[in-house]
């Protein structure tokens, strides 16, 4: 079998009915029950029926994406799928990776990500923060452009804009205050970016405006028992594999207000010998990024019985 990695998606890939294709697979039903018990609500109904607007609320999006990723992982394992050499997750997906690795149980992770989501939303009221994807520009230029845009507001201004997700060599997501992001989009387009797309999100995730949320998360994580990883997890914030529980906690805290270094994460996964990255969970955003990051790597998706069969064949 080829050396491979599993990667887990974050917010944005959710959709109503995203687990329907699995039917009554026991691993999926077990996952839904475990999450529902942990959260005290019917997660299966929320995923199956939505509505879309309810799934888009970050306090729902984070738990349902965790559940969907873990469900696909459990199906893979129940169907005889081998353990990957390494796992990672994009933003929120890092929590799914930690469940797959055995660091967290799903019963621990589901309330934890809901708490994280609520803390993030409280840190910046809806409508006051923003995020945008900058396409067709080198990340280093985006970083400089954000600094230049922020400087236009003058010293001591509360306006903030930062590069927060390094998704592929030509796609960087920025986040911050609404005015800061709008100014950066205008300036970056003027200096050569192909597009600057506002993202439909309710908070400026991974920006320094999330520090109040991170402090709340620090307290919550301090009271959470973590097990030793059974599979190496490459984290977002340091692009490192940690085995010490306190180091894992600290990385998760800093991840809330620090950048997702996904391009480097993929390089670190390759350095561990993996040639194929399987995106485990709804959608194929991460699978699509793989080739744009490194043409020598193969990306695949795993979100229904057909893609499960494809992944098994690809890795055989």
PDB file of C-alpha atoms in Angstrom:
ATOM      1  CA  UNK A   1       0.000   0.000   0.000  1.00  0.00           C
ATOM      2  CA  UNK A   2       1.159   3.521  -0.829  1.00  0.00           C
ATOM      3  CA  UNK A   3       2.334   5.827   1.936  1.00  0.00           C
ATOM      4  CA  UNK A   4      -0.581   8.210   2.470  1.00  0.00           C
ATOM      5  CA  UNK A   5      -1.988  10.906   4.731  1.00  0.00           C
ATOM      6  CA  UNK A   6      -5.520  11.798   5.770  1.00  0.00           C
ATOM      7  CA  UNK A   7      -6.455  15.482   5.922  1.00  0.00           C
ATOM      8  CA  UNK A   8      -9.682  16.887   7.351  1.00  0.00           C
ATOM      9  CA  UNK A   9     -11.586  19.924   6.013  1.00  0.00           C
ATOM     10  CA  UNK A  10     -12.748  22.925   8.009  1.00  0.00           C
ATOM     11  CA  UNK A  11     -15.633  25.364   7.733  1.00  0.00           C
ATOM     12  CA  UNK A  12     -17.116  26.051   4.317  1.00  0.00           C
ATOM     13  CA  UNK A  13     -17.589  22.486   3.075  1.00  0.00           C
ATOM     14  CA  UNK A  14     -20.804  21.857   5.034  1.00  0.00           C
ATOM     15  CA  UNK A  15     -24.089  21.200   3.231  1.00  0.00           C
ATOM     16  CA  UNK A  16     -27.561  19.990   4.172  1.00  0.00           C
ATOM     17  CA  UNK A  17     -27.738  16.194   3.773  1.00  0.00           C
ATOM     18  CA  UNK A  18     -23.958  15.792   3.554  1.00  0.00           C
ATOM     19  CA  UNK A  19     -24.071  12.370   5.241  1.00  0.00           C
ATOM     20  CA  UNK A  20     -27.084  10.997   3.324  1.00  0.00           C
ATOM     21  CA  UNK A  21     -24.978   8.973   0.871  1.00  0.00           C
ATOM     22  CA  UNK A  22     -23.690   6.782   3.721  1.00  0.00           C
ATOM     23  CA  UNK A  23     -27.253   5.546   4.339  1.00  0.00           C
ATOM     24  CA  UNK A  24     -27.539   3.599   7.589  1.00  0.00           C
ATOM     25  CA  UNK A  25     -23.852   2.711   7.864  1.00  0.00           C
ATOM     26  CA  UNK A  26     -23.325   1.632  11.493  1.00  0.00           C
ATOM     27  CA  UNK A  27     -20.146   3.724  11.868  1.00  0.00           C
ATOM     28  CA  UNK A  28     -22.011   6.873  10.778  1.00  0.00           C
ATOM     29  CA  UNK A  29     -25.025   6.184  13.010  1.00  0.00           C
ATOM     30  CA  UNK A  30     -22.710   5.548  15.965  1.00  0.00           C
ATOM     31  CA  UNK A  31     -20.854   8.813  15.292  1.00  0.00           C
ATOM     32  CA  UNK A  32     -24.086  10.808  15.085  1.00  0.00           C
ATOM     33  CA  UNK A  33     -25.397   9.288  18.324  1.00  0.00           C
ATOM     34  CA  UNK A  34     -22.145   9.934  20.175  1.00  0.00           C
ATOM     35  CA  UNK A  35     -22.084  13.586  19.065  1.00  0.00           C
ATOM     36  CA  UNK A  36     -25.791  14.084  19.793  1.00  0.00           C
ATOM     37  CA  UNK A  37     -25.354  12.707  23.322  1.00  0.00           C
ATOM     38  CA  UNK A  38     -22.325  14.941  23.903  1.00  0.00           C
ATOM     39  CA  UNK A  39     -24.077  18.087  22.647  1.00  0.00           C
ATOM     40  CA  UNK A  40     -27.546  17.350  24.006  1.00  0.00           C
ATOM     41  CA  UNK A  41     -29.235  17.796  20.631  1.00  0.00           C
ATOM     42  CA  UNK A  42     -30.115  15.811  17.521  1.00  0.00           C
ATOM     43  CA  UNK A  43     -27.080  16.345  15.291  1.00  0.00           C
ATOM     44  CA  UNK A  44     -28.357  13.873  12.689  1.00  0.00           C
ATOM     45  CA  UNK A  45     -31.530  15.968  12.206  1.00  0.00           C
ATOM     46  CA  UNK A  46     -29.517  19.192  11.930  1.00  0.00           C
ATOM     47  CA  UNK A  47     -27.254  17.711   9.233  1.00  0.00           C
ATOM     48  CA  UNK A  48     -30.072  15.979   7.342  1.00  0.00           C
ATOM     49  CA  UNK A  49     -32.635  18.794   7.386  1.00  0.00           C
ATOM     50  CA  UNK A  50     -30.667  21.987   8.007  1.00  0.00           C
ATOM     51  CA  UNK A  51     -31.815  24.512   7.048  1.00  0.00           C
ATOM     52  CA  UNK A  52     -28.729  25.824   5.277  1.00  0.00           C
ATOM     53  CA  UNK A  53     -28.806  29.003   7.387  1.00  0.00           C
ATOM     54  CA  UNK A  54     -28.660  26.948  10.590  1.00  0.00           C
ATOM     55  CA  UNK A  55     -25.685  24.931   9.314  1.00  0.00           C
ATOM     56  CA  UNK A  56     -23.929  28.190   8.403  1.00  0.00           C
ATOM     57  CA  UNK A  57     -23.985  29.457  12.013  1.00  0.00           C
ATOM     58  CA  UNK A  58     -20.440  28.882  13.228  1.00  0.00           C
ATOM     59  CA  UNK A  59     -21.696  27.334  16.499  1.00  0.00           C
ATOM     60  CA  UNK A  60     -23.329  24.644  14.338  1.00  0.00           C
ATOM     61  CA  UNK A  61     -20.819  24.532  11.464  1.00  0.00           C
ATOM     62  CA  UNK A  62     -17.877  23.609  13.665  1.00  0.00           C
ATOM     63  CA  UNK A  63     -19.555  20.601  15.374  1.00  0.00           C
ATOM     64  CA  UNK A  64     -21.219  19.264  12.204  1.00  0.00           C
ATOM     65  CA  UNK A  65     -18.001  19.415  10.186  1.00  0.00           C
ATOM     66  CA  UNK A  66     -16.178  17.625  13.003  1.00  0.00           C
ATOM     67  CA  UNK A  67     -18.871  14.932  13.017  1.00  0.00           C
ATOM     68  CA  UNK A  68     -18.843  14.521   9.231  1.00  0.00           C
ATOM     69  CA  UNK A  69     -15.060  14.130   9.138  1.00  0.00           C
ATOM     70  CA  UNK A  70     -15.004  11.632  11.996  1.00  0.00           C
ATOM     71  CA  UNK A  71     -17.878   9.678  10.414  1.00  0.00           C
ATOM     72  CA  UNK A  72     -15.959   9.258   7.137  1.00  0.00           C
ATOM     73  CA  UNK A  73     -12.832   8.275   9.100  1.00  0.00           C
ATOM     74  CA  UNK A  74     -14.742   5.605  11.046  1.00  0.00           C
ATOM     75  CA  UNK A  75     -16.281   4.219   7.865  1.00  0.00           C
ATOM     76  CA  UNK A  76     -12.792   3.951   6.361  1.00  0.00           C
ATOM     77  CA  UNK A  77     -11.508   2.060   9.384  1.00  0.00           C
ATOM     78  CA  UNK A  78     -14.618  -0.164   9.677  1.00  0.00           C
ATOM     79  CA  UNK A  79     -14.227  -1.067   6.007  1.00  0.00           C
ATOM     80  CA  UNK A  80     -10.700  -2.314   6.597  1.00  0.00           C
ATOM     81  CA  UNK A  81      -8.882   0.881   5.599  1.00  0.00           C
ATOM     82  CA  UNK A  82      -5.285   1.075   6.818  1.00  0.00           C
ATOM     83  CA  UNK A  83      -3.958   3.724   9.177  1.00  0.00           C
ATOM     84  CA  UNK A  84      -2.378   6.714   7.413  1.00  0.00           C
ATOM     85  CA  UNK A  85       1.256   7.600   8.070  1.00  0.00           C
ATOM     86  CA  UNK A  86       0.226  11.073   9.208  1.00  0.00           C
ATOM     87  CA  UNK A  87      -2.912  13.212   9.630  1.00  0.00           C
ATOM     88  CA  UNK A  88      -3.643  16.946   9.586  1.00  0.00           C
ATOM     89  CA  UNK A  89      -6.669  19.206   9.437  1.00  0.00           C
ATOM     90  CA  UNK A  90      -7.337  22.642   7.986  1.00  0.00           C
ATOM     91  CA  UNK A  91      -8.311  25.032  10.798  1.00  0.00           C
ATOM     92  CA  UNK A  92     -11.283  23.384  12.534  1.00  0.00           C
ATOM     93  CA  UNK A  93     -10.293  20.153  10.745  1.00  0.00           C
ATOM     94  CA  UNK A  94      -7.342  19.850  13.128  1.00  0.00           C
ATOM     95  CA  UNK A  95      -9.834  18.728  15.797  1.00  0.00           C
ATOM     96  CA  UNK A  96     -11.078  15.939  13.497  1.00  0.00           C
ATOM     97  CA  UNK A  97      -7.445  14.912  12.960  1.00  0.00           C
ATOM     98  CA  UNK A  98      -6.912  14.786  16.736  1.00  0.00           C
ATOM     99  CA  UNK A  99      -9.957  12.518  17.098  1.00  0.00           C
ATOM    100  CA  UNK A 100      -8.635  10.248  14.332  1.00  0.00           C
ATOM    101  CA  UNK A 101      -5.287  10.143  16.114  1.00  0.00           C
ATOM    102  CA  UNK A 102      -6.922   9.248  19.439  1.00  0.00           C
ATOM    103  CA  UNK A 103      -5.846  12.444  21.236  1.00  0.00           C
ATOM    104  CA  UNK A 104      -9.480  13.465  21.779  1.00  0.00           C
ATOM    105  CA  UNK A 105     -12.637  11.377  21.845  1.00  0.00           C
ATOM    106  CA  UNK A 106     -15.557  12.609  19.756  1.00  0.00           C
ATOM    107  CA  UNK A 107     -17.497  13.082  23.013  1.00  0.00           C
ATOM    108  CA  UNK A 108     -14.763  15.505  24.144  1.00  0.00           C
ATOM    109  CA  UNK A 109     -14.239  17.203  20.792  1.00  0.00           C
ATOM    110  CA  UNK A 110     -17.867  18.019  19.895  1.00  0.00           C
ATOM    111  CA  UNK A 111     -18.566  20.272  22.920  1.00  0.00           C
ATOM    112  CA  UNK A 112     -15.034  21.671  22.655  1.00  0.00           C
ATOM    113  CA  UNK A 113     -15.474  22.895  19.073  1.00  0.00           C
ATOM    114  CA  UNK A 114     -18.903  24.312  19.890  1.00  0.00           C
ATOM    115  CA  UNK A 115     -17.318  26.215  22.791  1.00  0.00           C
ATOM    116  CA  UNK A 116     -14.550  27.392  20.438  1.00  0.00           C
ATOM    117  CA  UNK A 117     -17.121  28.588  17.896  1.00  0.00           C
ATOM    118  CA  UNK A 118     -19.155  30.478  20.500  1.00  0.00           C
ATOM    119  CA  UNK A 119     -16.029  32.120  21.945  1.00  0.00           C
ATOM    120  CA  UNK A 120     -14.947  33.194  18.453  1.00  0.00           C
ATOM    121  CA  UNK A 121     -18.343  34.688  17.681  1.00  0.00           C
ATOM    122  CA  UNK A 122     -18.432  36.547  21.010  1.00  0.00           C
ATOM    123  CA  UNK A 123     -14.948  37.974  20.419  1.00  0.00           C
ATOM    124  CA  UNK A 124     -16.061  39.890  17.311  1.00  0.00           C
ATOM    125  CA  UNK A 125     -19.763  40.735  16.853  1.00  0.00           C
ATOM    126  CA  UNK A 126     -21.354  39.671  13.559  1.00  0.00           C
ATOM    127  CA  UNK A 127     -20.839  42.319  10.876  1.00  0.00           C
ATOM    128  CA  UNK A 128     -17.772  43.958  12.423  1.00  0.00           C
ATOM    129  CA  UNK A 129     -15.192  41.452  11.137  1.00  0.00           C
ATOM    130  CA  UNK A 130     -14.553  40.028   7.675  1.00  0.00           C
ATOM    131  CA  UNK A 131     -12.487  37.596   5.643  1.00  0.00           C
ATOM    132  CA  UNK A 132     -11.567  37.535   1.957  1.00  0.00           C
ATOM    133  CA  UNK A 133      -9.674  35.205  -0.382  1.00  0.00           C
ATOM    134  CA  UNK A 134      -6.910  36.859  -2.394  1.00  0.00           C
ATOM    135  CA  UNK A 135      -6.319  34.964  -5.643  1.00  0.00           C
ATOM    136  CA  UNK A 136      -3.429  35.126  -8.076  1.00  0.00           C
ATOM    137  CA  UNK A 137      -0.894  36.793  -5.825  1.00  0.00           C
ATOM    138  CA  UNK A 138       2.177  35.501  -4.006  1.00  0.00           C
ATOM    139  CA  UNK A 139       1.635  35.140  -0.242  1.00  0.00           C
ATOM    140  CA  UNK A 140       4.598  37.373   0.623  1.00  0.00           C
ATOM    141  CA  UNK A 141       3.032  40.216  -1.376  1.00  0.00           C
ATOM    142  CA  UNK A 142      -0.304  39.683   0.372  1.00  0.00           C
ATOM    143  CA  UNK A 143       1.398  39.978   3.779  1.00  0.00           C
ATOM    144  CA  UNK A 144       3.059  43.250   2.753  1.00  0.00           C
ATOM    145  CA  UNK A 145      -0.202  44.524   1.240  1.00  0.00           C
ATOM    146  CA  UNK A 146      -2.087  43.862   4.487  1.00  0.00           C
ATOM    147  CA  UNK A 147       0.513  45.825   6.457  1.00  0.00           C
ATOM    148  CA  UNK A 148       0.266  48.711   3.983  1.00  0.00           C
ATOM    149  CA  UNK A 149      -3.539  48.704   4.146  1.00  0.00           C
ATOM    150  CA  UNK A 150      -3.520  48.701   7.952  1.00  0.00           C
ATOM    151  CA  UNK A 151      -1.008  51.582   7.970  1.00  0.00           C
ATOM    152  CA  UNK A 152      -3.445  53.782   6.013  1.00  0.00           C
ATOM    153  CA  UNK A 153      -5.652  53.997   9.118  1.00  0.00           C
ATOM    154  CA  UNK A 154      -2.859  55.617  11.117  1.00  0.00           C
ATOM    155  CA  UNK A 155      -1.083  54.709  14.342  1.00  0.00           C
ATOM    156  CA  UNK A 156      -3.358  53.670  17.187  1.00  0.00           C
ATOM    157  CA  UNK A 157      -6.260  52.706  14.912  1.00  0.00           C
ATOM    158  CA  UNK A 158      -8.390  49.689  15.867  1.00  0.00           C
ATOM    159  CA  UNK A 159      -8.615  48.583  12.237  1.00  0.00           C
ATOM    160  CA  UNK A 160      -6.818  45.271  11.611  1.00  0.00           C
ATOM    161  CA  UNK A 161      -6.094  43.139   8.539  1.00  0.00           C
ATOM    162  CA  UNK A 162      -3.782  40.118   8.386  1.00  0.00           C
ATOM    163  CA  UNK A 163      -2.972  37.146   6.154  1.00  0.00           C
ATOM    164  CA  UNK A 164      -4.453  34.165   7.984  1.00  0.00           C
ATOM    165  CA  UNK A 165      -4.792  31.119   5.693  1.00  0.00           C
ATOM    166  CA  UNK A 166      -1.974  30.158   3.334  1.00  0.00           C
ATOM    167  CA  UNK A 167      -4.032  27.732   1.260  1.00  0.00           C
ATOM    168  CA  UNK A 168      -1.953  27.323  -1.892  1.00  0.00           C
ATOM    169  CA  UNK A 169       0.787  29.327  -3.621  1.00  0.00           C
ATOM    170  CA  UNK A 170      -1.735  31.619  -5.315  1.00  0.00           C
ATOM    171  CA  UNK A 171      -4.518  31.716  -2.680  1.00  0.00           C
ATOM    172  CA  UNK A 172      -4.178  33.486   0.638  1.00  0.00           C
ATOM    173  CA  UNK A 173      -7.096  34.357   2.912  1.00  0.00           C
ATOM    174  CA  UNK A 174      -7.018  37.625   4.840  1.00  0.00           C
ATOM    175  CA  UNK A 175      -9.059  38.540   7.930  1.00  0.00           C
ATOM    176  CA  UNK A 176      -9.630  41.400  10.330  1.00  0.00           C
ATOM    177  CA  UNK A 177     -11.979  44.312  10.869  1.00  0.00           C
ATOM    178  CA  UNK A 178     -14.500  44.938   8.096  1.00  0.00           C
ATOM    179  CA  UNK A 179     -12.929  48.248   7.068  1.00  0.00           C
ATOM    180  CA  UNK A 180      -9.422  46.793   7.229  1.00  0.00           C
ATOM    181  CA  UNK A 181     -10.293  43.869   4.968  1.00  0.00           C
ATOM    182  CA  UNK A 182     -12.137  46.103   2.492  1.00  0.00           C
ATOM    183  CA  UNK A 183      -9.163  48.477   2.280  1.00  0.00           C
ATOM    184  CA  UNK A 184      -6.712  45.574   1.795  1.00  0.00           C
ATOM    185  CA  UNK A 185      -8.896  44.037  -0.950  1.00  0.00           C
ATOM    186  CA  UNK A 186      -8.968  47.371  -2.790  1.00  0.00           C
ATOM    187  CA  UNK A 187      -5.189  47.878  -2.494  1.00  0.00           C
ATOM    188  CA  UNK A 188      -4.248  44.272  -3.314  1.00  0.00           C
ATOM    189  CA  UNK A 189      -6.382  44.285  -6.463  1.00  0.00           C
ATOM    190  CA  UNK A 190      -4.777  47.564  -7.484  1.00  0.00           C
ATOM    191  CA  UNK A 191      -1.329  46.019  -7.007  1.00  0.00           C
ATOM    192  CA  UNK A 192      -1.974  42.927  -9.129  1.00  0.00           C
ATOM    193  CA  UNK A 193      -4.170  40.369  -7.344  1.00  0.00           C
ATOM    194  CA  UNK A 194      -6.476  38.643  -9.853  1.00  0.00           C
ATOM    195  CA  UNK A 195      -9.425  38.603  -7.465  1.00  0.00           C
ATOM    196  CA  UNK A 196     -10.349  39.521  -3.906  1.00  0.00           C
ATOM    197  CA  UNK A 197     -13.411  37.528  -2.862  1.00  0.00           C
ATOM    198  CA  UNK A 198     -15.254  38.352   0.376  1.00  0.00           C
ATOM    199  CA  UNK A 199     -16.034  35.118   2.248  1.00  0.00           C
ATOM    200  CA  UNK A 200     -19.455  34.373   3.784  1.00  0.00           C
ATOM    201  CA  UNK A 201     -18.233  33.945   7.365  1.00  0.00           C
ATOM    202  CA  UNK A 202     -19.456  35.381  10.648  1.00  0.00           C
ATOM    203  CA  UNK A 203     -16.092  36.191  12.255  1.00  0.00           C
ATOM    204  CA  UNK A 204     -12.465  36.970  11.262  1.00  0.00           C
ATOM    205  CA  UNK A 205     -11.075  33.533  12.108  1.00  0.00           C
ATOM    206  CA  UNK A 206      -7.335  33.119  12.784  1.00  0.00           C
ATOM    207  CA  UNK A 207      -6.751  36.855  13.079  1.00  0.00           C
ATOM    208  CA  UNK A 208      -5.397  38.596  16.179  1.00  0.00           C
ATOM    209  CA  UNK A 209      -8.985  39.741  16.889  1.00  0.00           C
ATOM    210  CA  UNK A 210      -9.585  36.156  18.056  1.00  0.00           C
ATOM    211  CA  UNK A 211      -7.214  36.473  21.054  1.00  0.00           C
ATOM    212  CA  UNK A 212     -10.077  36.867  23.591  1.00  0.00           C
ATOM    213  CA  UNK A 213     -11.577  33.627  22.241  1.00  0.00           C
ATOM    214  CA  UNK A 214      -8.210  31.896  22.499  1.00  0.00           C
ATOM    215  CA  UNK A 215      -7.912  32.788  26.192  1.00  0.00           C
ATOM    216  CA  UNK A 216     -11.316  31.223  26.891  1.00  0.00           C
ATOM    217  CA  UNK A 217     -10.238  28.185  24.892  1.00  0.00           C
ATOM    218  CA  UNK A 218      -7.033  27.963  26.937  1.00  0.00           C
ATOM    219  CA  UNK A 219      -9.071  27.531  30.136  1.00  0.00           C
ATOM    220  CA  UNK A 220     -11.338  24.944  28.537  1.00  0.00           C
ATOM    221  CA  UNK A 221      -8.413  22.943  27.143  1.00  0.00           C
ATOM    222  CA  UNK A 222      -6.594  23.029  30.484  1.00  0.00           C
ATOM    223  CA  UNK A 223      -9.472  20.993  31.926  1.00  0.00           C
ATOM    224  CA  UNK A 224      -9.514  18.538  28.974  1.00  0.00           C
ATOM    225  CA  UNK A 225      -7.623  15.269  29.295  1.00  0.00           C
ATOM    226  CA  UNK A 226      -5.647  14.485  26.139  1.00  0.00           C
ATOM    227  CA  UNK A 227      -4.353  11.018  25.212  1.00  0.00           C
ATOM    228  CA  UNK A 228      -1.075  10.314  23.425  1.00  0.00           C
ATOM    229  CA  UNK A 229      -1.412  10.498  19.616  1.00  0.00           C
ATOM    230  CA  UNK A 230      -1.588   7.109  17.884  1.00  0.00           C
ATOM    231  CA  UNK A 231      -0.860   8.742  14.499  1.00  0.00           C
ATOM    232  CA  UNK A 232       1.387  11.801  14.023  1.00  0.00           C
ATOM    233  CA  UNK A 233      -0.634  15.017  13.656  1.00  0.00           C
ATOM    234  CA  UNK A 234       0.949  17.950  11.777  1.00  0.00           C
ATOM    235  CA  UNK A 235      -0.479  21.065  13.403  1.00  0.00           C
ATOM    236  CA  UNK A 236      -1.467  24.301  11.633  1.00  0.00           C
ATOM    237  CA  UNK A 237       0.278  26.892  13.764  1.00  0.00           C
ATOM    238  CA  UNK A 238       3.835  25.485  13.968  1.00  0.00           C
ATOM    239  CA  UNK A 239       3.727  22.888  11.155  1.00  0.00           C
ATOM    240  CA  UNK A 240       4.991  20.526  13.835  1.00  0.00           C
ATOM    241  CA  UNK A 241       4.143  17.106  15.279  1.00  0.00           C
ATOM    242  CA  UNK A 242       3.634  17.308  19.041  1.00  0.00           C
ATOM    243  CA  UNK A 243       3.268  14.392  21.448  1.00  0.00           C
ATOM    244  CA  UNK A 244       3.207  16.283  24.762  1.00  0.00           C
ATOM    245  CA  UNK A 245      -0.343  17.102  25.926  1.00  0.00           C
ATOM    246  CA  UNK A 246       0.517  20.641  27.062  1.00  0.00           C
ATOM    247  CA  UNK A 247       2.233  21.375  23.735  1.00  0.00           C
ATOM    248  CA  UNK A 248      -0.851  20.138  21.847  1.00  0.00           C
ATOM    249  CA  UNK A 249      -3.112  22.329  24.000  1.00  0.00           C
ATOM    250  CA  UNK A 250      -0.899  25.372  23.490  1.00  0.00           C
ATOM    251  CA  UNK A 251      -0.846  24.857  19.708  1.00  0.00           C
ATOM    252  CA  UNK A 252      -4.664  24.696  19.625  1.00  0.00           C
ATOM    253  CA  UNK A 253      -4.916  27.919  21.622  1.00  0.00           C
ATOM    254  CA  UNK A 254      -2.516  29.770  19.314  1.00  0.00           C
ATOM    255  CA  UNK A 255      -4.200  28.284  16.237  1.00  0.00           C
ATOM    256  CA  UNK A 256      -7.376  30.222  17.103  1.00  0.00           C
ATOM    257  CA  UNK A 257      -5.670  33.590  16.496  1.00  0.00           C
ATOM    258  CA  UNK A 258      -2.754  32.507  14.280  1.00  0.00           C
ATOM    259  CA  UNK A 259      -2.457  31.582  10.616  1.00  0.00           C
ATOM    260  CA  UNK A 260      -3.245  28.231   9.015  1.00  0.00           C
ATOM    261  CA  UNK A 261       0.049  27.408   7.281  1.00  0.00           C
ATOM    262  CA  UNK A 262      -1.469  24.845   4.941  1.00  0.00           C
ATOM    263  CA  UNK A 263       1.117  25.044   2.153  1.00  0.00           C
ATOM    264  CA  UNK A 264       3.826  24.231   4.710  1.00  0.00           C
ATOM    265  CA  UNK A 265       1.676  21.505   6.302  1.00  0.00           C
ATOM    266  CA  UNK A 266       1.428  19.736   2.934  1.00  0.00           C
ATOM    267  CA  UNK A 267       5.208  20.031   2.506  1.00  0.00           C
ATOM    268  CA  UNK A 268       5.694  18.531   6.000  1.00  0.00           C
ATOM    269  CA  UNK A 269       3.361  15.654   5.130  1.00  0.00           C
ATOM    270  CA  UNK A 270       5.370  14.986   1.962  1.00  0.00           C
ATOM    271  CA  UNK A 271       8.596  15.093   3.993  1.00  0.00           C
ATOM    272  CA  UNK A 272       7.211  12.195   6.037  1.00  0.00           C
ATOM    273  CA  UNK A 273       7.019  10.112   2.890  1.00  0.00           C
ATOM    274  CA  UNK A 274       3.341  10.448   1.987  1.00  0.00           C
ATOM    275  CA  UNK A 275       2.637  10.639  -1.742  1.00  0.00           C
ATOM    276  CA  UNK A 276      -1.183  10.735  -1.549  1.00  0.00           C
ATOM    277  CA  UNK A 277      -3.371  12.997   0.611  1.00  0.00           C
ATOM    278  CA  UNK A 278      -6.938  11.816   1.161  1.00  0.00           C
ATOM    279  CA  UNK A 279      -9.412  14.488   2.239  1.00  0.00           C
ATOM    280  CA  UNK A 280     -11.650  12.804   4.793  1.00  0.00           C
ATOM    281  CA  UNK A 281     -15.012  14.516   5.057  1.00  0.00           C
ATOM    282  CA  UNK A 282     -17.425  16.573   2.942  1.00  0.00           C
ATOM    283  CA  UNK A 283     -16.218  18.202  -0.254  1.00  0.00           C
ATOM    284  CA  UNK A 284     -12.903  18.161  -2.062  1.00  0.00           C
ATOM    285  CA  UNK A 285     -11.419  21.583  -1.358  1.00  0.00           C
ATOM    286  CA  UNK A 286      -8.230  20.253   0.228  1.00  0.00           C
ATOM    287  CA  UNK A 287      -7.892  17.478  -2.361  1.00  0.00           C
ATOM    288  CA  UNK A 288      -8.019  20.167  -5.064  1.00  0.00           C
ATOM    289  CA  UNK A 289      -5.312  22.224  -3.368  1.00  0.00           C
ATOM    290  CA  UNK A 290      -2.831  19.333  -3.284  1.00  0.00           C
ATOM    291  CA  UNK A 291      -1.700  19.549  -6.925  1.00  0.00           C
ATOM    292  CA  UNK A 292      -1.535  23.347  -6.796  1.00  0.00           C
ATOM    293  CA  UNK A 293       0.776  23.083  -3.791  1.00  0.00           C
ATOM    294  CA  UNK A 294       2.947  20.243  -5.099  1.00  0.00           C
ATOM    295  CA  UNK A 295       2.526  18.644  -8.531  1.00  0.00           C
ATOM    296  CA  UNK A 296       4.294  15.467  -7.320  1.00  0.00           C
ATOM    297  CA  UNK A 297       1.507  14.706  -4.842  1.00  0.00           C
ATOM    298  CA  UNK A 298      -1.888  13.122  -5.451  1.00  0.00           C
ATOM    299  CA  UNK A 299      -5.073  14.373  -3.810  1.00  0.00           C
ATOM    300  CA  UNK A 300      -8.210  12.291  -3.310  1.00  0.00           C
ATOM    301  CA  UNK A 301     -11.537  12.755  -1.534  1.00  0.00           C
ATOM    302  CA  UNK A 302     -13.488  10.455   0.794  1.00  0.00           C
ATOM    303  CA  UNK A 303     -17.057  11.500   1.518  1.00  0.00           C
ATOM    304  CA  UNK A 304     -19.400   8.738   0.233  1.00  0.00           C
ATOM    305  CA  UNK A 305     -19.336   5.015  -0.732  1.00  0.00           C
ATOM    306  CA  UNK A 306     -18.114   5.757  -4.286  1.00  0.00           C
ATOM    307  CA  UNK A 307     -15.163   7.888  -3.158  1.00  0.00           C
ATOM    308  CA  UNK A 308     -14.392   5.331  -0.441  1.00  0.00           C
ATOM    309  CA  UNK A 309     -14.010   2.664  -3.154  1.00  0.00           C
ATOM    310  CA  UNK A 310     -11.907   5.048  -5.265  1.00  0.00           C
ATOM    311  CA  UNK A 311      -9.599   5.829  -2.335  1.00  0.00           C
ATOM    312  CA  UNK A 312      -9.104   2.147  -1.547  1.00  0.00           C
ATOM    313  CA  UNK A 313      -8.262   1.430  -5.189  1.00  0.00           C
ATOM    314  CA  UNK A 314      -5.913   4.403  -5.393  1.00  0.00           C
ATOM    315  CA  UNK A 315      -3.987   3.359  -2.294  1.00  0.00           C
ATOM    316  CA  UNK A 316      -3.834  -0.381  -3.032  1.00  0.00           C
TER     317      UNK A 316
END
